[in-house]
Short mmCIF file of C-alpha atoms in Angstrom, two decimals:
data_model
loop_
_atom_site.label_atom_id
_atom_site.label_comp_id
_atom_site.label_asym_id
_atom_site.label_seq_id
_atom_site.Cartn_x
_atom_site.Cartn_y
_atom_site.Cartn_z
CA UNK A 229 -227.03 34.53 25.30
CA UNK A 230 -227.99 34.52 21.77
CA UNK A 231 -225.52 33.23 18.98
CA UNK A 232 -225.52 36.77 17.25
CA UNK A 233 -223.89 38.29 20.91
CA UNK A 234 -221.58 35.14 21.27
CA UNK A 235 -220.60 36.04 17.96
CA UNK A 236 -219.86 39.65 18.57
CA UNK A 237 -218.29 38.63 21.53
CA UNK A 238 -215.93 36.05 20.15
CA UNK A 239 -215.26 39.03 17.98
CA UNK A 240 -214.41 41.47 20.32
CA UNK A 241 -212.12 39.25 22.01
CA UNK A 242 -210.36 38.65 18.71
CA UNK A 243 -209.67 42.09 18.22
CA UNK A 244 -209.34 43.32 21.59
CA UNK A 245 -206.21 40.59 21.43
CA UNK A 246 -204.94 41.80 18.43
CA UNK A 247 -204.83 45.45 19.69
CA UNK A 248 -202.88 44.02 22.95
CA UNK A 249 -200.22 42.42 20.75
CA UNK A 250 -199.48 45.85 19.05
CA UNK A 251 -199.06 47.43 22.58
CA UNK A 252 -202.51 48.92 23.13
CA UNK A 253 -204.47 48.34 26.33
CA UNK A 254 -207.85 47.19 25.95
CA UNK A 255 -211.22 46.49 28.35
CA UNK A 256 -214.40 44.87 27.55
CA UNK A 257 -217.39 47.04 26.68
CA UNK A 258 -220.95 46.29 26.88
CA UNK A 259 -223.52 47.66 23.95
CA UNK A 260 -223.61 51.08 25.84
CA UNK A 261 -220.19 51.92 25.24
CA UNK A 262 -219.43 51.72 28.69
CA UNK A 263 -217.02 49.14 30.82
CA UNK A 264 -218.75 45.49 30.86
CA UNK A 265 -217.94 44.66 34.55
CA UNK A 266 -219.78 46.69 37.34
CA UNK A 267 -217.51 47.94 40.38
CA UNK A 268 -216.89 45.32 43.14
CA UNK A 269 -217.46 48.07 45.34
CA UNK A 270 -220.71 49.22 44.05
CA UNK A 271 -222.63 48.69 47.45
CA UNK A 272 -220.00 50.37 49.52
CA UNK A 273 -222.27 52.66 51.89
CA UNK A 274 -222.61 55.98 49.70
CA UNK A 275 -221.15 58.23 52.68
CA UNK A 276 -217.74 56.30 52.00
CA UNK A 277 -216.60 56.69 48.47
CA UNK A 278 -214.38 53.90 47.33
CA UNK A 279 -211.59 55.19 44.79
CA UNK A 280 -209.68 51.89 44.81
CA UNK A 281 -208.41 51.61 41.38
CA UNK A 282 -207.45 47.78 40.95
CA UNK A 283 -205.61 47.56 44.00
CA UNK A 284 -207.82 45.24 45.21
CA UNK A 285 -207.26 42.80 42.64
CA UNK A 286 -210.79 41.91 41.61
CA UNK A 287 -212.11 42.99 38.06
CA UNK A 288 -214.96 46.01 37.65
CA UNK A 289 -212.49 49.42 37.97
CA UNK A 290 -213.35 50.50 34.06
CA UNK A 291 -209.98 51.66 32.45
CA UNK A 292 -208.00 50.77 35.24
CA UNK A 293 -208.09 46.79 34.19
CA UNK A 294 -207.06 48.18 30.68
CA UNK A 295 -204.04 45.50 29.80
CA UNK A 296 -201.83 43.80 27.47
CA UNK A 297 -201.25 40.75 28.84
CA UNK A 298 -203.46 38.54 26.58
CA UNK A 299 -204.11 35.81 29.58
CA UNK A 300 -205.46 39.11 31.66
CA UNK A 301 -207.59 39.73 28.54
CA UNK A 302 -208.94 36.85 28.50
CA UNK A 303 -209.93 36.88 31.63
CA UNK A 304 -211.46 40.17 32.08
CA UNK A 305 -213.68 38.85 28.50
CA UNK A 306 -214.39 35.56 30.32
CA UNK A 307 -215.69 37.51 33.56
CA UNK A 308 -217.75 39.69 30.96
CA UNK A 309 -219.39 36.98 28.64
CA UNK A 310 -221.86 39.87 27.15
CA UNK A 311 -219.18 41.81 25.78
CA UNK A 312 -219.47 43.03 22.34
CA UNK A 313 -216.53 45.78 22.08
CA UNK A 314 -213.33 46.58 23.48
CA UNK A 315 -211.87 49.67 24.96
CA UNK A 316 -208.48 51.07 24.39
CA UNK A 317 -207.14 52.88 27.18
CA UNK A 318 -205.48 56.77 26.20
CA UNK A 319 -202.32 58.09 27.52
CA UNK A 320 -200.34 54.36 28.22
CA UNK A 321 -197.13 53.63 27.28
CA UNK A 322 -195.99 52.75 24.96
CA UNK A 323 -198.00 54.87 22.93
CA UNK A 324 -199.39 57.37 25.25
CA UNK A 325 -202.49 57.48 22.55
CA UNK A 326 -204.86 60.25 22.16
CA UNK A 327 -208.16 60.56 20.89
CA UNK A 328 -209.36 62.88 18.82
CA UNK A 329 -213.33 62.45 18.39
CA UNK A 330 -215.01 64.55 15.91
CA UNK A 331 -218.42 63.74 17.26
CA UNK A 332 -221.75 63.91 15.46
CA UNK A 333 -225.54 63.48 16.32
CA UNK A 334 -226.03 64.73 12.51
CA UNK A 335 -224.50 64.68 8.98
CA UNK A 336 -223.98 68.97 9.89
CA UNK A 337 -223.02 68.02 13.12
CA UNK A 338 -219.84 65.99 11.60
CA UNK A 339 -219.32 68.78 8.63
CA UNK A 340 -219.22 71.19 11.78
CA UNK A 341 -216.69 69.48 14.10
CA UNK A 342 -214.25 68.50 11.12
CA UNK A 343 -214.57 72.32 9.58
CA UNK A 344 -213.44 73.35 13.17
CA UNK A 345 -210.62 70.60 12.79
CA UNK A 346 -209.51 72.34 10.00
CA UNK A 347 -209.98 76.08 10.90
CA UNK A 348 -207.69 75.30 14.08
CA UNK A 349 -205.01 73.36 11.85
CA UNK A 350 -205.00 76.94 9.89
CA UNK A 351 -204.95 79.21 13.09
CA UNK A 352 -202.36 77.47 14.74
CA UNK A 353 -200.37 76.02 11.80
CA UNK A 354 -200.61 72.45 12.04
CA UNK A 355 -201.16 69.76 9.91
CA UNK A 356 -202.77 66.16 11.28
CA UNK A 357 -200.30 63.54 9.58
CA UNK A 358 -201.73 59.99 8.15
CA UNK A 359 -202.67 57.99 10.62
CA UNK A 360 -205.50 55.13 12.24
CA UNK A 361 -209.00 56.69 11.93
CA UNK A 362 -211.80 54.64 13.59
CA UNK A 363 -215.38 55.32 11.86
CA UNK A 364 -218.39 55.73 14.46
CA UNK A 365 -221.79 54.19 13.93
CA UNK A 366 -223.21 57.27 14.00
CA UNK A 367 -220.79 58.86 11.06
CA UNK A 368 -218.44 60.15 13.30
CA UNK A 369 -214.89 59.79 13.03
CA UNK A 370 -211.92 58.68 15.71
CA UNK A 371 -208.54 60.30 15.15
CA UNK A 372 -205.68 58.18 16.51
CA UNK A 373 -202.35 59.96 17.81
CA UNK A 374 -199.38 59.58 19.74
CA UNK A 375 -198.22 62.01 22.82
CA UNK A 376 -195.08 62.26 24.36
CA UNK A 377 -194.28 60.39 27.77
CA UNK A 378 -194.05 63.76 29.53
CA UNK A 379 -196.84 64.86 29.13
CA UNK A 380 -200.23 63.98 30.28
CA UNK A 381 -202.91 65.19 28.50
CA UNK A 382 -206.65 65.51 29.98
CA UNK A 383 -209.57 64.29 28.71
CA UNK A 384 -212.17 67.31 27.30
CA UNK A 385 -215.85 68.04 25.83
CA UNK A 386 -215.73 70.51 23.20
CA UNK A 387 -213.11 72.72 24.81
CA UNK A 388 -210.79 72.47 21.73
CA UNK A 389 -213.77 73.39 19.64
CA UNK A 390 -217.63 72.39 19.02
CA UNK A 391 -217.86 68.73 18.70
CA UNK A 392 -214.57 67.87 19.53
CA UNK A 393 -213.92 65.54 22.02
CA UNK A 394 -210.43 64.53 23.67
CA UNK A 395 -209.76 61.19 24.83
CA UNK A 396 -206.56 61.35 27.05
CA UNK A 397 -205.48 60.09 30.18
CA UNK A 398 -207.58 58.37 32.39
CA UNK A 399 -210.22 57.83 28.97
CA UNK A 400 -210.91 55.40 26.19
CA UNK A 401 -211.57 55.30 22.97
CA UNK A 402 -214.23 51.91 21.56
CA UNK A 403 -211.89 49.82 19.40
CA UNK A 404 -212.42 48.88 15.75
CA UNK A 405 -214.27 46.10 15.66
CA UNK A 406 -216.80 46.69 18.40
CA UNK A 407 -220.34 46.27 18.06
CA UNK A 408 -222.97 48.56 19.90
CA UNK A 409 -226.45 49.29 20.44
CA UNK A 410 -226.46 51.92 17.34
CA UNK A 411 -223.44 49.64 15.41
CA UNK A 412 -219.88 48.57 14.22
CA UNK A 413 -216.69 50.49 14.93
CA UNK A 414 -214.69 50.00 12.06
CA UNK A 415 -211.41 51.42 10.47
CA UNK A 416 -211.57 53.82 7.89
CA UNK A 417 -210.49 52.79 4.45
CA UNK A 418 -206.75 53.57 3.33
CA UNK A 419 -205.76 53.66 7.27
CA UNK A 420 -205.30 49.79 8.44
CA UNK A 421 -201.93 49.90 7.76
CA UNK A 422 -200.85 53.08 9.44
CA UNK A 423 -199.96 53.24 12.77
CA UNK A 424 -201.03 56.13 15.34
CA UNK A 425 -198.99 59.60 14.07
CA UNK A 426 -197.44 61.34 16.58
CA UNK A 427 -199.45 64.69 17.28
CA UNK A 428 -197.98 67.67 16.48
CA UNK A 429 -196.53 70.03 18.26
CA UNK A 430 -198.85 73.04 17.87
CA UNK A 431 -201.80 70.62 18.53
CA UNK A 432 -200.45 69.28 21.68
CA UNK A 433 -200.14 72.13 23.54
CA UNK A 434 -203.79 73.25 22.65
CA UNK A 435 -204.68 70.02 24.62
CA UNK A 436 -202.36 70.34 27.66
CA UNK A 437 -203.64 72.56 30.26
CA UNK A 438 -202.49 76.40 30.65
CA UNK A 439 -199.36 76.37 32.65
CA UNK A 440 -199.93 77.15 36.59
CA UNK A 441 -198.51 80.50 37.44
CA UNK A 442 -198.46 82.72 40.22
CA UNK A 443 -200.61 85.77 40.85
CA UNK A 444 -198.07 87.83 39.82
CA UNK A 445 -198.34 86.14 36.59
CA UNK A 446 -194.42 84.31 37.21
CA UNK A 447 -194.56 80.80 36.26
CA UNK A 448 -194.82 78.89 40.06
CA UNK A 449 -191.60 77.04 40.71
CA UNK A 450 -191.99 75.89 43.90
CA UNK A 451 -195.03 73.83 43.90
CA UNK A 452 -197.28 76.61 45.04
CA UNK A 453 -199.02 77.14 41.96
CA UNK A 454 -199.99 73.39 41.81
CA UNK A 455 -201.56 73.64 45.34
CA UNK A 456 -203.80 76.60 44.15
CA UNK A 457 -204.77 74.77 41.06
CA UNK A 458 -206.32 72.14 42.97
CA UNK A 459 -207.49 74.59 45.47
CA UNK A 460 -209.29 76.49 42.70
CA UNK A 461 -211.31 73.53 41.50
CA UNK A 462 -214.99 73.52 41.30
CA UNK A 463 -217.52 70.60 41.86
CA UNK A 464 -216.78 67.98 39.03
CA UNK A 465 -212.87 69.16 38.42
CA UNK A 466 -211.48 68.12 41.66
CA UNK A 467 -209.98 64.74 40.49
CA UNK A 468 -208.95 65.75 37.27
CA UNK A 469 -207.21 69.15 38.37
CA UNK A 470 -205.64 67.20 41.53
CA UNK A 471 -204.43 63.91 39.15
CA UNK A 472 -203.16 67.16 36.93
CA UNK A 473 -201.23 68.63 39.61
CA UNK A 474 -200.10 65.64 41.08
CA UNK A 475 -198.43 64.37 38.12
CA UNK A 476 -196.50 67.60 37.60
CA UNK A 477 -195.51 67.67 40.81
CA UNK A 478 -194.20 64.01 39.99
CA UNK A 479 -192.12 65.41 36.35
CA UNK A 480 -190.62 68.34 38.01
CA UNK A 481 -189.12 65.63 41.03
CA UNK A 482 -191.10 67.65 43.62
CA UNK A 483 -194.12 64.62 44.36
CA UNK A 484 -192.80 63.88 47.34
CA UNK A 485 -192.84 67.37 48.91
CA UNK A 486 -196.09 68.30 47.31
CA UNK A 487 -198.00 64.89 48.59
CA UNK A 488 -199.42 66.67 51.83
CA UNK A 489 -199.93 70.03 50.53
CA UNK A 490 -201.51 68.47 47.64
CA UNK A 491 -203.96 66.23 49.92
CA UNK A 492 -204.40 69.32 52.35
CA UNK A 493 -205.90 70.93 49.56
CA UNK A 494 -207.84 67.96 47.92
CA UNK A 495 -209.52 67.98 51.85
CA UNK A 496 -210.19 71.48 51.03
CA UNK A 497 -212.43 70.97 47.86
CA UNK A 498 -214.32 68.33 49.23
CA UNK A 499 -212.08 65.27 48.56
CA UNK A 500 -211.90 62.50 51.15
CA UNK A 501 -208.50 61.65 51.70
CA UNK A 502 -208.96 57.95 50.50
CA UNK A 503 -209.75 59.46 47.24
CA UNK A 504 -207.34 62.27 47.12
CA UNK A 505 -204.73 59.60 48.33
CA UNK A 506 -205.64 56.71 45.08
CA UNK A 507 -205.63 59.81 42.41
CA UNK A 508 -201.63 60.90 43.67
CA UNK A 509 -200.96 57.31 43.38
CA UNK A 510 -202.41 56.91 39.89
CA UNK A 511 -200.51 60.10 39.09
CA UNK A 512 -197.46 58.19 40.34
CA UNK A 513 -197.64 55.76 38.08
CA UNK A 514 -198.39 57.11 35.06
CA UNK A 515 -195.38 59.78 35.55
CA UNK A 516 -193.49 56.51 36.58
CA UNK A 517 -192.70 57.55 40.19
CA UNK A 518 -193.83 56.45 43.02
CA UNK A 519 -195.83 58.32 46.30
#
């Protein structure tokens, strides 16, 4: 390894640490952006999809080894000796973070995601308060805020608007302090001291999915809606609607009752039930319940 990577990733480290101490959840990252340690179960035969998500206890499950514990942090750098950045994972307590990424591939492309920033602020009467913004290499910007514990909100590609990105549960966001193939993450000037705002109100529910309602357009009480969510997912939404579902299912005290409807239908969209079965339990634990 050359000294300027055992640099970077003595760096890393330090700041991954320091972002532990203040409560936030960190992983390694490699240049790409993406987790440093490969899957365990990376040769596990293609026609049996492994959705463990740490329960095997061996490093390489991405944002699922996200943790505070600075001897675990250590230890997932020490397994990952080319790190150069960190990952902080979105929607953990106790900050339940959320990402806001105003993503660019041009100087326009940045003028065009924040003006859409702003025209939303105006349309739905919000402001975003002072609060940590990360600075991409590429002139992008990463707004740091706060959801409530009840809520979980999904990660998104320019559904909010254009060029805006949502890191939420289940996603990270590259730390300050991270080097990459195309650069340093580093902390905008004038926000080092803040700490991540709490998003408002109007914002938040522009993020959370649509409520789940009957066909009679009734808001579904019973659980029924939930099971037709999942049941309505395409190719590429099945974990995300089902981890949806399954963690409202968990908040409204109704998890237990929903599990086999809920892995019926996971069947049903082309889930295997080892996968349908480790996304409930994630839900389970975000929401704080268990399956």
């Amino acid at each position: 390894m050359a000294t300027t990577d055992r640099r970077a990733t003595t760096l890393a480290l330090a700041h991954a640490l320091s972002a532990a101490e203040r409560g936030l959840a960190v992983i390694p990252l490699a240049r790409t952006k993406l987790p440093a340690l490969r899957s365990p179960h990376r040769d596990a035969p293609a026609s049996e999809p492994f959705a463990c998500r740490g329960e095997c206890g061996r490093f390489g499950h991405g944002v699922h080894d996200a943790s505070t514990d600075p001897d675990r942090v250590r230890a997932l750098f020490a397994a990952a000796p080319w790190a150069t950045g960190y990952g902080i994972a979105c929607g953990l307590p106790p900050h339940h973070l959320i990402g806001v990424d105003l993503d660019t591939k041009s100087a326009a492309a940045q003028t065009d995601s924040a003006t859409a920033l702003r025209e939303l602020a105006l349309r739905h009467l919000f402001t975003i308060p002072p609060t940590v913004v990360v600075l991409t290499p590429s002139g992008g910007r990463h707004l740091w805020l706060t959801g409530p514990p009840d809520h979980v909100v999904p990660n998104s590609a320019g559904r909010l608007a254009p060029g805006i990105d949502i890191r939420g549960a289940g996603g990270y966001l590259v730390g300050p302090g991270s080097r990459t193939r195309h650069g340093a993450y580093t902390i905008a000037p004038g926000t080092s001291h803040l700490r991540p705002a709490p998003c408002p109100p109007a914002l938040l529910r522009l993020l959370l999915p649509p409520p789940v309602r009957r066909a009679d357009g009734e808001p579904a009480g019973d659980g029924r809606g939930l099971v037709q969510f999942v049941l309505a997912a395409h190719e590429g939404q099945r974990n995300t609607r089902l981890f949806w579902a399954a963690c409202r299912a968990y908040e409204n005290g109704v998890g237990a009752a929903l599990l086999a409807p809920l892995l019926d239908a996971a069947r049903t969209t082309g889930l295997t039930e080892r996968e349908a079965r480790a996304t409930i339990a994630s839900a389970a634990r975000m929401t704080g319940r268990h399956p």
